[in-house]
PDB file of C-alpha atoms and ligand atoms in Angstrom:
ATOM      1  CA  PHE B 182      -8.505 -62.463 -31.114  1.00 96.00           C
ATOM      2  CA  LEU B 183      -8.628 -62.592 -27.368  1.00 98.00           C
ATOM      3  CA  LYS B 184     -11.503 -63.088 -24.993  1.00 97.00           C
ATOM      4  CA  THR B 185     -11.611 -59.887 -22.641  1.00 97.00           C
ATOM      5  CA  GLY B 186     -10.733 -56.238 -22.976  1.00 97.00           C
ATOM      6  CA  GLY B 187      -8.190 -56.277 -20.335  1.00 97.00           C
ATOM      7  CA  GLU B 188      -6.036 -58.831 -21.655  1.00 97.00           C
ATOM      8  CA  ALA B 189      -6.010 -57.283 -25.542  1.00 98.00           C
ATOM      9  CA  ILE B 190      -4.927 -53.761 -23.853  1.00 98.00           C
ATOM     10  CA  ALA B 191      -2.169 -55.711 -21.985  1.00 98.00           C
ATOM     11  CA  ALA B 192      -1.038 -57.251 -24.887  1.00 98.00           C
ATOM     12  CA  CYS B 193      -0.841 -54.187 -26.675  1.00 98.00           C
ATOM     13  CA  ILE B 194       1.157 -52.614 -24.192  1.00 98.00           C
ATOM     14  CA  ARG B 195       3.764 -55.705 -24.280  1.00 98.00           C
ATOM     15  CA  ILE B 196       3.741 -54.801 -28.258  1.00 98.00           C
ATOM     16  CA  ALA B 197       4.293 -51.376 -27.546  1.00 98.00           C
ATOM     17  CA  ARG B 198       7.360 -52.018 -25.444  1.00 98.00           C
ATOM     18  CA  SER B 199       8.736 -54.625 -27.646  1.00 97.00           C
ATOM     19  CA  TYR B 200       8.789 -52.236 -30.448  1.00 98.00           C
ATOM     20  CA  THR B 201       9.769 -49.060 -28.978  1.00 98.00           C
ATOM     21  CA  GLY B 202      12.499 -50.717 -26.339  1.00 98.00           C
ATOM     22  CA  LYS B 203      10.945 -48.492 -23.800  1.00 98.00           C
ATOM     23  CA  ASP B 204       9.317 -49.188 -20.190  1.00 98.00           C
ATOM     24  CA  HIS B 205       6.703 -46.412 -19.005  1.00 98.00           C
ATOM     25  CA  VAL B 206       2.973 -46.262 -19.897  1.00 98.00           C
ATOM     26  CA  VAL B 207       0.543 -43.568 -19.656  1.00 97.00           C
ATOM     27  CA  GLN B 208      -3.107 -44.385 -19.194  1.00 97.00           C
ATOM     28  CA  VAL B 209      -6.168 -42.247 -19.932  1.00 97.00           C
ATOM     29  CA  GLY B 210      -9.176 -43.816 -18.234  1.00 95.00           C
ATOM     30  CA  TYR B 211     -10.005 -47.447 -17.163  1.00 95.00           C
ATOM     31  CA  ASN B 212      -8.482 -50.119 -19.396  1.00 96.00           C
ATOM     32  CA  GLY B 213      -9.415 -53.041 -17.330  1.00 95.00           C
ATOM     33  CA  TRP B 214      -8.422 -54.695 -14.221  1.00 93.00           C
ATOM     34  CA  LEU B 215      -4.987 -56.103 -15.367  1.00 92.00           C
ATOM     35  CA  ASN B 216      -3.987 -52.814 -16.121  1.00 91.00           C
ATOM     36  CA  SER B 217      -5.045 -50.929 -13.286  1.00 89.00           C
ATOM     37  CA  LEU B 218      -1.314 -50.265 -12.410  1.00 89.00           C
ATOM     38  CA  ALA B 219      -0.654 -46.919 -11.881  1.00 89.00           C
ATOM     39  CA  ALA B 220      -1.186 -45.548  -8.306  1.00 85.00           C
ATOM     40  CA  GLY B 221      -3.933 -43.277  -8.485  1.00 84.00           C
ATOM     41  CA  GLY B 222      -5.237 -45.080 -11.897  1.00 88.00           C
ATOM     42  CA  PRO B 223      -8.552 -46.222 -11.944  1.00 88.00           C
ATOM     43  CA  VAL B 224      -9.149 -49.478 -10.615  1.00 86.00           C
ATOM     44  CA  LEU B 225     -12.907 -49.982 -11.854  1.00 85.00           C
ATOM     45  CA  PRO B 226     -14.472 -47.403 -14.183  1.00 81.00           C
ATOM     46  CA  ARG B 227     -14.589 -43.773 -12.546  1.00 78.00           C
ATOM     47  CA  GLN B 228     -12.877 -44.848  -9.318  1.00 82.00           C
ATOM     48  CA  ALA B 229      -9.330 -43.787  -8.264  1.00 83.00           C
ATOM     49  CA  GLY B 230      -7.274 -46.651  -6.957  1.00 79.00           C
ATOM     50  CA  THR B 231      -4.648 -46.369  -4.465  1.00 72.00           C
ATOM     51  CA  SER B 232      -1.414 -48.147  -4.137  1.00 66.00           C
ATOM     52  CA  PHE B 233      -2.358 -49.770  -0.743  1.00 68.00           C
ATOM     53  CA  ASP B 234      -3.617 -53.301  -0.351  1.00 77.00           C
ATOM     54  CA  SER B 235      -3.949 -53.800  -4.319  1.00 82.00           C
ATOM     55  CA  GLY B 236      -1.728 -56.664  -4.377  1.00 86.00           C
ATOM     56  CA  ILE B 237       0.427 -54.585  -7.263  1.00 88.00           C
ATOM     57  CA  PRO B 238       4.380 -54.551  -6.883  1.00 88.00           C
ATOM     58  CA  LYS B 239       5.584 -51.241  -6.744  1.00 88.00           C
ATOM     59  CA  CYS B 240       8.335 -51.751  -8.858  1.00 91.00           C
ATOM     60  CA  LEU B 241       5.492 -52.495 -11.478  1.00 92.00           C
ATOM     61  CA  SER B 242       3.417 -49.725 -10.437  1.00 92.00           C
ATOM     62  CA  ASP B 243       6.299 -46.899 -10.717  1.00 93.00           C
ATOM     63  CA  LEU B 244       6.009 -48.155 -14.774  1.00 96.00           C
ATOM     64  CA  HIS B 245       2.442 -47.101 -14.902  1.00 96.00           C
ATOM     65  CA  HIS B 246       1.169 -43.308 -14.852  1.00 95.00           C
ATOM     66  CA  SER B 247      -2.124 -42.013 -14.879  1.00 95.00           C
ATOM     67  CA  CYS B 248      -3.844 -39.058 -16.794  1.00 96.00           C
ATOM     68  CA  LYS B 249      -6.961 -37.423 -16.887  1.00 95.00           C
ATOM     69  CA  TRP B 250      -8.482 -36.772 -20.195  1.00 97.00           C
ATOM     70  CA  ASN B 251      -7.585 -33.910 -22.246  1.00 98.00           C
ATOM     71  CA  ASP B 252      -4.765 -33.579 -20.006  1.00 98.00           C
ATOM     72  CA  MET B 253      -1.696 -32.890 -22.604  1.00 98.00           C
ATOM     73  CA  GLU B 254       0.533 -30.876 -20.310  1.00 98.00           C
ATOM     74  CA  GLY B 255       0.062 -34.302 -17.697  1.00 98.00           C
ATOM     75  CA  ILE B 256       1.277 -36.555 -20.313  1.00 98.00           C
ATOM     76  CA  LYS B 257       4.190 -33.948 -21.458  1.00 98.00           C
ATOM     77  CA  LYS B 258       4.760 -33.800 -17.575  1.00 98.00           C
ATOM     78  CA  VAL B 259       5.170 -37.905 -17.308  1.00 98.00           C
ATOM     79  CA  TYR B 260       7.490 -37.947 -20.358  1.00 98.00           C
ATOM     80  CA  GLU B 261      10.155 -35.264 -18.581  1.00 98.00           C
ATOM     81  CA  GLU B 262       9.829 -37.456 -15.623  1.00 98.00           C
ATOM     82  CA  VAL B 263      10.656 -40.539 -17.085  1.00 98.00           C
ATOM     83  CA  ASN B 264      13.235 -39.299 -19.363  1.00 98.00           C
ATOM     84  CA  GLY B 265      11.592 -40.135 -22.545  1.00 98.00           C
ATOM     85  CA  ASN B 266      11.540 -43.549 -21.673  1.00 98.00           C
ATOM     86  CA  LEU B 267       7.545 -43.949 -22.706  1.00 98.00           C
ATOM     87  CA  ALA B 268       6.570 -46.803 -24.517  1.00 98.00           C
ATOM     88  CA  ALA B 269       2.961 -46.493 -24.746  1.00 98.00           C
ATOM     89  CA  ILE B 270      -0.035 -43.985 -24.380  1.00 98.00           C
ATOM     90  CA  VAL B 271      -3.123 -45.644 -24.073  1.00 98.00           C
ATOM     91  CA  ILE B 272      -6.943 -43.789 -24.225  1.00 98.00           C
ATOM     92  CA  ALA B 273     -10.103 -44.488 -23.216  1.00 97.00           C
ATOM     93  CA  ALA B 274     -12.274 -41.258 -23.625  1.00 97.00           C
ATOM     94  CA  ASP B 275     -14.147 -39.497 -21.127  1.00 96.00           C
ATOM     95  CA  TYR B 276     -17.527 -40.238 -22.143  1.00 96.00           C
ATOM     96  CA  ALA B 277     -19.248 -37.032 -20.668  1.00 96.00           C
ATOM     97  CA  GLU B 278     -16.447 -35.039 -22.207  1.00 97.00           C
ATOM     98  CA  MET B 279     -16.193 -36.674 -25.342  1.00 97.00           C
ATOM     99  CA  ASP B 280     -16.232 -33.217 -27.860  1.00 96.00           C
ATOM    100  CA  LYS B 281     -12.873 -32.418 -26.489  1.00 98.00           C
ATOM    101  CA  GLY B 282     -11.641 -35.423 -28.858  1.00 98.00           C
ATOM    102  CA  VAL B 283     -11.608 -32.995 -31.653  1.00 98.00           C
ATOM    103  CA  THR B 284      -8.743 -31.308 -30.283  1.00 98.00           C
ATOM    104  CA  TYR B 285      -7.273 -33.928 -27.935  1.00 98.00           C
ATOM    105  CA  TYR B 286      -6.472 -36.830 -30.321  1.00 98.00           C
ATOM    106  CA  LYS B 287      -4.632 -34.922 -32.612  1.00 98.00           C
ATOM    107  CA  GLU B 288      -2.397 -33.144 -29.615  1.00 98.00           C
ATOM    108  CA  VAL B 289      -1.377 -36.774 -28.599  1.00 98.00           C
ATOM    109  CA  ARG B 290      -1.161 -38.117 -31.896  1.00 98.00           C
ATOM    110  CA  GLU B 291       1.496 -35.360 -32.792  1.00 98.00           C
ATOM    111  CA  PHE B 292       3.296 -35.694 -29.774  1.00 98.00           C
ATOM    112  CA  ALA B 293       3.546 -39.570 -30.019  1.00 98.00           C
ATOM    113  CA  ASP B 294       4.652 -38.917 -33.575  1.00 98.00           C
ATOM    114  CA  LYS B 295       7.386 -36.598 -32.283  1.00 98.00           C
ATOM    115  CA  LYS B 296       8.551 -38.773 -29.420  1.00 98.00           C
ATOM    116  CA  ASP B 297       8.156 -42.430 -30.557  1.00 98.00           C
ATOM    117  CA  VAL B 298       5.633 -43.475 -28.177  1.00 98.00           C
ATOM    118  CA  VAL B 299       2.929 -45.795 -29.554  1.00 98.00           C
ATOM    119  CA  LEU B 300      -0.606 -44.295 -29.373  1.00 99.00           C
ATOM    120  CA  ILE B 301      -2.964 -46.937 -28.144  1.00 98.00           C
ATOM    121  CA  TYR B 302      -6.394 -46.581 -28.321  1.00 98.00           C
ATOM    122  CA  ASP B 303      -9.109 -48.394 -25.930  1.00 98.00           C
ATOM    123  CA  GLU B 304     -12.218 -48.847 -28.381  1.00 98.00           C
ATOM    124  CA  ILE B 305     -13.905 -51.445 -25.990  1.00 97.00           C
ATOM    125  CA  VAL B 306     -17.127 -48.948 -25.597  1.00 96.00           C
ATOM    126  CA  THR B 307     -16.570 -46.357 -28.542  1.00 97.00           C
ATOM    127  CA  GLY B 308     -15.895 -49.184 -31.268  1.00 97.00           C
ATOM    128  CA  PHE B 309     -19.039 -49.915 -33.130  1.00 97.00           C
ATOM    129  CA  ARG B 310     -21.240 -47.647 -30.941  1.00 97.00           C
ATOM    130  CA  ILE B 311     -19.932 -43.845 -31.929  1.00 96.00           C
ATOM    131  CA  ALA B 312     -18.941 -45.280 -35.330  1.00 97.00           C
ATOM    132  CA  LEU B 313     -18.388 -48.689 -36.429  1.00 96.00           C
ATOM    133  CA  GLY B 314     -14.438 -47.705 -36.566  1.00 97.00           C
ATOM    134  CA  GLY B 315     -14.962 -45.988 -33.020  1.00 98.00           C
ATOM    135  CA  VAL B 316     -12.921 -42.776 -32.301  1.00 98.00           C
ATOM    136  CA  GLN B 317     -10.636 -43.253 -34.692  1.00 98.00           C
ATOM    137  CA  GLU B 318     -12.911 -43.028 -37.563  1.00 98.00           C
ATOM    138  CA  TYR B 319     -15.227 -40.303 -35.585  1.00 98.00           C
ATOM    139  CA  PHE B 320     -12.459 -38.099 -35.192  1.00 98.00           C
ATOM    140  CA  ASN B 321     -10.315 -39.148 -38.051  1.00 98.00           C
ATOM    141  CA  VAL B 322      -7.204 -39.634 -35.961  1.00 98.00           C
ATOM    142  CA  LYS B 323      -5.382 -42.846 -36.002  1.00 98.00           C
ATOM    143  CA  PRO B 324      -3.739 -44.782 -33.328  1.00 98.00           C
ATOM    144  CA  ASP B 325      -1.147 -47.142 -33.919  1.00 98.00           C
ATOM    145  CA  LEU B 326      -2.658 -49.996 -32.025  1.00 98.00           C
ATOM    146  CA  ALA B 327      -6.433 -50.341 -30.843  1.00 98.00           C
ATOM    147  CA  VAL B 328      -8.727 -52.481 -28.790  1.00 98.00           C
ATOM    148  CA  PHE B 329     -12.142 -53.517 -29.583  1.00 98.00           C
ATOM    149  CA  SER B 330     -14.775 -55.690 -28.024  1.00 97.00           C
ATOM    150  CA  LYS B 331     -17.889 -55.359 -26.286  1.00 95.00           C
ATOM    151  CA  GLY B 332     -19.972 -54.186 -29.391  1.00 94.00           C
ATOM    152  CA  ILE B 333     -17.987 -56.191 -31.960  1.00 96.00           C
ATOM    153  CA  ALA B 334     -19.952 -59.582 -31.388  1.00 97.00           C
ATOM    154  CA  ASN B 335     -23.216 -57.719 -29.751  1.00 94.00           C
ATOM    155  CA  GLY B 336     -22.233 -59.472 -26.360  1.00 91.00           C
ATOM    156  CA  MET B 337     -20.305 -62.535 -27.265  1.00 96.00           C
ATOM    157  CA  PRO B 338     -17.087 -62.865 -25.500  1.00 97.00           C
ATOM    158  CA  ILE B 339     -14.261 -61.572 -28.034  1.00 98.00           C
ATOM    159  CA  SER B 340     -11.532 -58.709 -27.912  1.00 98.00           C
ATOM    160  CA  VAL B 341      -9.325 -57.917 -30.568  1.00 98.00           C
ATOM    161  CA  TYR B 342      -6.199 -56.158 -30.829  1.00 98.00           C
ATOM    162  CA  ALA B 343      -5.096 -55.067 -33.873  1.00 98.00           C
ATOM    163  CA  GLY B 344      -2.920 -52.015 -35.655  1.00 98.00           C
ATOM    164  CA  LYS B 345      -0.270 -51.044 -38.007  1.00 98.00           C
ATOM    165  CA  LYS B 346       1.696 -53.692 -39.655  1.00 97.00           C
ATOM    166  CA  GLU B 347       5.016 -52.760 -38.741  1.00 97.00           C
ATOM    167  CA  VAL B 348       3.909 -52.575 -34.965  1.00 98.00           C
ATOM    168  CA  MET B 349       1.874 -55.502 -35.224  1.00 97.00           C
ATOM    169  CA  LYS B 350       4.855 -57.332 -37.054  1.00 96.00           C
ATOM    170  CA  LYS B 351       6.483 -57.567 -33.172  1.00 96.00           C
ATOM    171  CA  CYS B 352       4.071 -60.680 -32.513  1.00 94.00           C
ATOM    172  CA  ASP B 353       5.133 -62.674 -35.691  1.00 92.00           C
ATOM    173  CA  LYS B 354       6.910 -65.910 -34.901  1.00 88.00           C
ATOM    174  CA  GLY B 355      10.380 -65.489 -33.697  1.00 87.00           C
ATOM    175  CA  ASN B 356       9.962 -61.440 -33.354  1.00 88.00           C
ATOM    176  CA  GLY B 357       9.786 -61.763 -29.437  1.00 89.00           C
ATOM    177  CA  VAL B 358       6.471 -61.220 -28.527  1.00 96.00           C
ATOM    178  CA  VAL B 359       4.256 -63.786 -27.615  1.00 95.00           C
ATOM    179  CA  ILE B 360       0.603 -63.497 -27.038  1.00 95.00           C
ATOM    180  CA  SER B 361      -1.443 -66.821 -26.758  1.00 94.00           C
ATOM    181  CA  SER B 362      -4.815 -67.954 -25.503  1.00 95.00           C
ATOM    182  CA  THR B 363      -6.374 -71.502 -24.980  1.00 95.00           C
ATOM    183  CA  PHE B 364      -9.943 -69.480 -26.054  1.00 95.00           C
ATOM    184  CA  GLY B 365      -8.567 -66.972 -28.526  1.00 92.00           C
ATOM    185  CA  GLY B 366      -9.555 -68.582 -31.590  1.00 90.00           C
ATOM    186  CA  GLU B 367     -12.649 -69.566 -30.288  1.00 95.00           C
ATOM    187  CA  THR B 368     -15.094 -69.653 -33.592  1.00 96.00           C
ATOM    188  CA  LEU B 369     -18.736 -68.912 -31.846  1.00 97.00           C
ATOM    189  CA  SER B 370     -17.715 -65.568 -31.160  1.00 97.00           C
ATOM    190  CA  LEU B 371     -15.916 -64.724 -34.414  1.00 97.00           C
ATOM    191  CA  ALA B 372     -18.832 -66.062 -36.440  1.00 98.00           C
ATOM    192  CA  ALA B 373     -20.775 -63.754 -34.192  1.00 98.00           C
ATOM    193  CA  ALA B 374     -18.895 -61.020 -34.718  1.00 97.00           C
ATOM    194  CA  LYS B 375     -19.151 -61.611 -38.733  1.00 97.00           C
ATOM    195  CA  ALA B 376     -22.873 -61.722 -38.304  1.00 98.00           C
ATOM    196  CA  ALA B 377     -23.151 -58.627 -36.025  1.00 98.00           C
ATOM    197  CA  ILE B 378     -21.165 -56.307 -38.094  1.00 98.00           C
ATOM    198  CA  THR B 379     -23.013 -57.295 -40.959  1.00 98.00           C
ATOM    199  CA  ALA B 380     -26.093 -56.482 -39.311  1.00 98.00           C
ATOM    200  CA  TYR B 381     -24.929 -53.099 -38.098  1.00 98.00           C
ATOM    201  CA  ARG B 382     -24.074 -52.177 -41.913  1.00 97.00           C
ATOM    202  CA  LYS B 383     -27.106 -53.485 -43.426  1.00 98.00           C
ATOM    203  CA  TYR B 384     -29.729 -51.889 -40.835  1.00 97.00           C
ATOM    204  CA  ASN B 385     -27.710 -48.793 -39.891  1.00 97.00           C
ATOM    205  CA  VAL B 386     -27.302 -49.527 -36.308  1.00 97.00           C
ATOM    206  CA  ILE B 387     -24.805 -46.470 -35.659  1.00 97.00           C
ATOM    207  CA  ASP B 388     -27.610 -44.148 -37.150  1.00 97.00           C
ATOM    208  CA  HIS B 389     -30.279 -46.137 -35.202  1.00 98.00           C
ATOM    209  CA  ILE B 390     -28.664 -45.870 -31.800  1.00 97.00           C
ATOM    210  CA  ARG B 391     -27.211 -42.000 -32.599  1.00 97.00           C
ATOM    211  CA  ASN B 392     -30.962 -40.989 -33.173  1.00 98.00           C
ATOM    212  CA  GLN B 393     -32.782 -43.105 -30.346  1.00 98.00           C
ATOM    213  CA  GLY B 394     -29.621 -42.026 -28.039  1.00 98.00           C
ATOM    214  CA  LYS B 395     -30.773 -38.210 -28.858  1.00 98.00           C
ATOM    215  CA  LYS B 396     -34.607 -38.994 -28.542  1.00 98.00           C
ATOM    216  CA  LEU B 397     -33.867 -40.434 -24.957  1.00 98.00           C
ATOM    217  CA  TRP B 398     -31.317 -38.236 -23.317  1.00 98.00           C
ATOM    218  CA  GLU B 399     -32.216 -34.871 -24.787  1.00 98.00           C
ATOM    219  CA  SER B 400     -35.691 -35.828 -23.383  1.00 98.00           C
ATOM    220  CA  LEU B 401     -34.360 -36.570 -20.337  1.00 98.00           C
ATOM    221  CA  ASN B 402     -32.471 -33.656 -19.590  1.00 98.00           C
ATOM    222  CA  GLU B 403     -35.922 -31.770 -20.169  1.00 98.00           C
ATOM    223  CA  ILE B 404     -37.036 -33.964 -17.232  1.00 98.00           C
ATOM    224  CA  PHE B 405     -34.166 -32.967 -15.059  1.00 98.00           C
ATOM    225  CA  GLU B 406     -34.596 -29.293 -15.665  1.00 97.00           C
ATOM    226  CA  LYS B 407     -38.533 -29.306 -15.123  1.00 98.00           C
ATOM    227  CA  HIS B 408     -37.886 -31.377 -11.874  1.00 97.00           C
ATOM    228  CA  ASN B 409     -34.941 -29.309 -10.507  1.00 96.00           C
ATOM    229  CA  MET B 410     -32.919 -32.046 -10.523  1.00 97.00           C
ATOM    230  CA  PRO B 411     -28.925 -31.350 -10.277  1.00 97.00           C
ATOM    231  CA  ILE B 412     -27.941 -34.014 -12.836  1.00 97.00           C
ATOM    232  CA  GLN B 413     -27.306 -33.856 -16.972  1.00 97.00           C
ATOM    233  CA  VAL B 414     -26.519 -36.285 -19.104  1.00 98.00           C
ATOM    234  CA  LYS B 415     -23.565 -35.145 -21.256  1.00 97.00           C
ATOM    235  CA  GLY B 416     -21.670 -36.833 -24.220  1.00 97.00           C
ATOM    236  CA  LEU B 417     -22.081 -38.176 -27.475  1.00 97.00           C
ATOM    237  CA  TRP B 418     -25.646 -39.605 -27.802  1.00 97.00           C
ATOM    238  CA  PRO B 419     -24.801 -43.341 -28.223  1.00 96.00           C
ATOM    239  CA  CYS B 420     -22.800 -43.702 -25.020  1.00 95.00           C
ATOM    240  CA  PRO B 421     -23.119 -40.478 -23.071  1.00 97.00           C
ATOM    241  CA  ALA B 422     -22.526 -40.069 -18.906  1.00 96.00           C
ATOM    242  CA  PHE B 423     -24.498 -38.962 -15.954  1.00 97.00           C
ATOM    243  CA  THR B 424     -22.770 -35.883 -14.484  1.00 96.00           C
ATOM    244  CA  VAL B 425     -23.565 -34.012 -11.412  1.00 95.00           C
ATOM    245  CA  LYS B 426     -23.925 -30.268 -11.438  1.00 92.00           C
ATOM    246  CA  ASP B 427     -21.691 -27.951  -9.334  1.00 92.00           C
ATOM    247  CA  GLY B 428     -22.256 -28.519  -5.390  1.00 92.00           C
ATOM    248  CA  ALA B 429     -24.784 -31.695  -5.911  1.00 93.00           C
ATOM    249  CA  PRO B 430     -24.043 -34.131  -3.170  1.00 93.00           C
ATOM    250  CA  ALA B 431     -21.437 -37.075  -4.087  1.00 88.00           C
ATOM    251  CA  ASN B 432     -24.403 -39.682  -3.893  1.00 94.00           C
ATOM    252  CA  THR B 433     -26.722 -37.828  -6.388  1.00 96.00           C
ATOM    253  CA  ILE B 434     -26.189 -40.173  -9.273  1.00 96.00           C
ATOM    254  CA  SER B 435     -26.353 -43.449  -7.332  1.00 95.00           C
ATOM    255  CA  SER B 436     -29.527 -42.449  -5.661  1.00 97.00           C
ATOM    256  CA  PHE B 437     -31.390 -41.155  -8.967  1.00 97.00           C
ATOM    257  CA  LEU B 438     -30.179 -44.994 -10.471  1.00 97.00           C
ATOM    258  CA  SER B 439     -31.517 -46.786  -7.427  1.00 98.00           C
ATOM    259  CA  LEU B 440     -34.745 -45.004  -8.022  1.00 98.00           C
ATOM    260  CA  ALA B 441     -34.491 -45.437 -11.821  1.00 98.00           C
ATOM    261  CA  TYR B 442     -33.816 -49.435 -10.937  1.00 98.00           C
ATOM    262  CA  LYS B 443     -36.947 -49.101  -8.687  1.00 98.00           C
ATOM    263  CA  ASN B 444     -38.775 -48.148 -11.353  1.00 98.00           C
ATOM    264  CA  GLY B 445     -37.982 -50.593 -14.082  1.00 98.00           C
ATOM    265  CA  VAL B 446     -35.331 -49.028 -15.695  1.00 98.00           C
ATOM    266  CA  SER B 447     -31.326 -50.367 -15.120  1.00 97.00           C
ATOM    267  CA  LEU B 448     -29.074 -47.479 -15.802  1.00 96.00           C
ATOM    268  CA  TYR B 449     -25.603 -47.380 -15.172  1.00 93.00           C
ATOM    269  CA  ASN B 450     -23.339 -44.092 -15.194  1.00 92.00           C
ATOM    270  CA  VAL B 451     -22.175 -44.523 -18.925  1.00 92.00           C
ATOM    271  CA  SER B 452     -25.657 -45.873 -20.369  1.00 92.00           C
ATOM    272  CA  TYR B 453     -26.747 -47.129 -23.993  1.00 93.00           C
ATOM    273  CA  VAL B 454     -29.426 -47.422 -26.050  1.00 96.00           C
ATOM    274  CA  ASN B 455     -29.284 -50.253 -28.405  1.00 95.00           C
ATOM    275  CA  TYR B 456     -30.917 -51.489 -31.950  1.00 96.00           C
ATOM    276  CA  SER B 457     -33.969 -53.299 -29.944  1.00 96.00           C
ATOM    277  CA  HIS B 458     -34.781 -49.755 -28.388  1.00 97.00           C
ATOM    278  CA  LYS B 459     -37.921 -48.569 -30.669  1.00 96.00           C
ATOM    279  CA  ASP B 460     -39.762 -45.438 -30.195  1.00 97.00           C
ATOM    280  CA  LYS B 461     -42.025 -47.076 -27.660  1.00 98.00           C
ATOM    281  CA  ASP B 462     -39.426 -48.100 -25.278  1.00 98.00           C
ATOM    282  CA  ILE B 463     -37.922 -44.651 -25.283  1.00 98.00           C
ATOM    283  CA  ASP B 464     -41.537 -43.312 -24.227  1.00 98.00           C
ATOM    284  CA  GLU B 465     -41.939 -45.860 -21.692  1.00 98.00           C
ATOM    285  CA  THR B 466     -38.350 -45.426 -20.012  1.00 98.00           C
ATOM    286  CA  LEU B 467     -38.561 -41.430 -20.243  1.00 98.00           C
ATOM    287  CA  GLN B 468     -42.090 -41.917 -18.181  1.00 98.00           C
ATOM    288  CA  ARG B 469     -40.397 -44.290 -15.740  1.00 98.00           C
ATOM    289  CA  LEU B 470     -37.722 -42.298 -15.408  1.00 98.00           C
ATOM    290  CA  GLU B 471     -40.206 -38.996 -14.522  1.00 98.00           C
ATOM    291  CA  LYS B 472     -41.419 -40.937 -12.097  1.00 98.00           C
ATOM    292  CA  ALA B 473     -37.997 -41.441 -10.313  1.00 98.00           C
ATOM    293  CA  CYS B 474     -37.348 -37.689 -10.566  1.00 98.00           C
ATOM    294  CA  LYS B 475     -40.424 -37.086  -8.539  1.00 97.00           C
ATOM    295  CA  GLU B 476     -39.475 -39.655  -5.984  1.00 97.00           C
ATOM    296  CA  PHE B 477     -36.130 -37.852  -5.936  1.00 95.00           C
TER     297      PHE B 477
HETATM  298  C1  PLP L 776     -12.874 -48.589 -21.660  1.00 80.10           C
HETATM  299  C2  PLP L 776     -12.807 -50.097 -21.034  1.00 80.10           C
HETATM  300  N1  PLP L 776     -11.676 -50.545 -21.265  1.00 80.10           N
HETATM  301  C3  PLP L 776     -11.601 -51.903 -20.674  1.00 80.10           C
HETATM  302  C4  PLP L 776     -12.473 -52.513 -19.798  1.00 80.10           C
HETATM  303  C5  PLP L 776     -12.174 -53.832 -19.961  1.00 80.10           C
HETATM  304  O1  PLP L 776     -12.936 -54.637 -20.577  1.00 80.10           O
HETATM  305  P1  PLP L 776     -12.675 -56.200 -19.919  1.00 80.10           P
HETATM  306  O2  PLP L 776     -13.558 -56.021 -18.494  1.00 80.10           O
HETATM  307  O3  PLP L 776     -13.234 -57.353 -20.802  1.00 80.10           O
HETATM  308  O4  PLP L 776     -11.405 -56.519 -19.320  1.00 80.10           O
HETATM  309  C6  PLP L 776     -13.687 -52.149 -20.059  1.00 80.10           C
HETATM  310  C7  PLP L 776     -14.699 -52.790 -19.222  1.00 80.10           C
HETATM  311  O5  PLP L 776     -15.759 -52.351 -18.741  1.00 80.10           O
HETATM  312  C8  PLP L 776     -14.055 -50.867 -20.383  1.00 80.10           C
HETATM  313  O6  PLP L 776     -15.352 -50.091 -20.596  1.00 80.10           O
END
């Protein structure tokens, strides 16, 4: 256990390097600021970083590579470029294009098996939301290591790095990898995780957020259509993302999000419904968002 998502991903990368004896890492999506090392990789979610002024030494950045979601060819190209010296592939899903996971995860799994690369899933958003067991349960393709955080303790600060015994064994005393943190064993968050997981099971929370998400986002897409808004919500209903239609100005989503906020709804590029959102909340949210569309 650790405290933040980024440090748990960093832990997995270290374990993967030790386990494979290899150096390079391919990252798909945002994996936390500690791991924003690839030139052109996302420094913040959905924002491509640059290699200038980043405070990251080139020799470190050279070991990290950024590939787009569902771009298997990109991963193969990096593998060739580094002459097979690839320790890990770390994947955080593209929430708007999650459906591609059906084929993508299988392809990456097969490739990682063939080339002895450790496959790491960043389940920081998807864990305890898409399914209790995240994308690995939803798409039924298992990684070697995985990280969970945000949802596991309903917002209390905790992250988890977990994985196959033979890979995790690298962390056993005397086996090479040292990962240590003062607050890693803090018990309040552990108790919260236990309570949250019990409640998720007892109250079918995943079904609730799937159903309420469907109600909210499908209706919002209808409202967008009705008002000729160049925006669409795409992805799986527990954690979809706002996307713009071709040709729309770059600030379309941020303008809409500002108007939504002005009307009392605080949204982000990827927005979530939660267990506390009941039907009347969804109705009120839709009314407020329709007002935002009229003001757009
Ligand atoms: C997919 C994903 N990975 C990693 C992180 C980083 O987690 P933390 O901010 O706890 O380091 C985030 C945080 O937003 C995230 O969404």
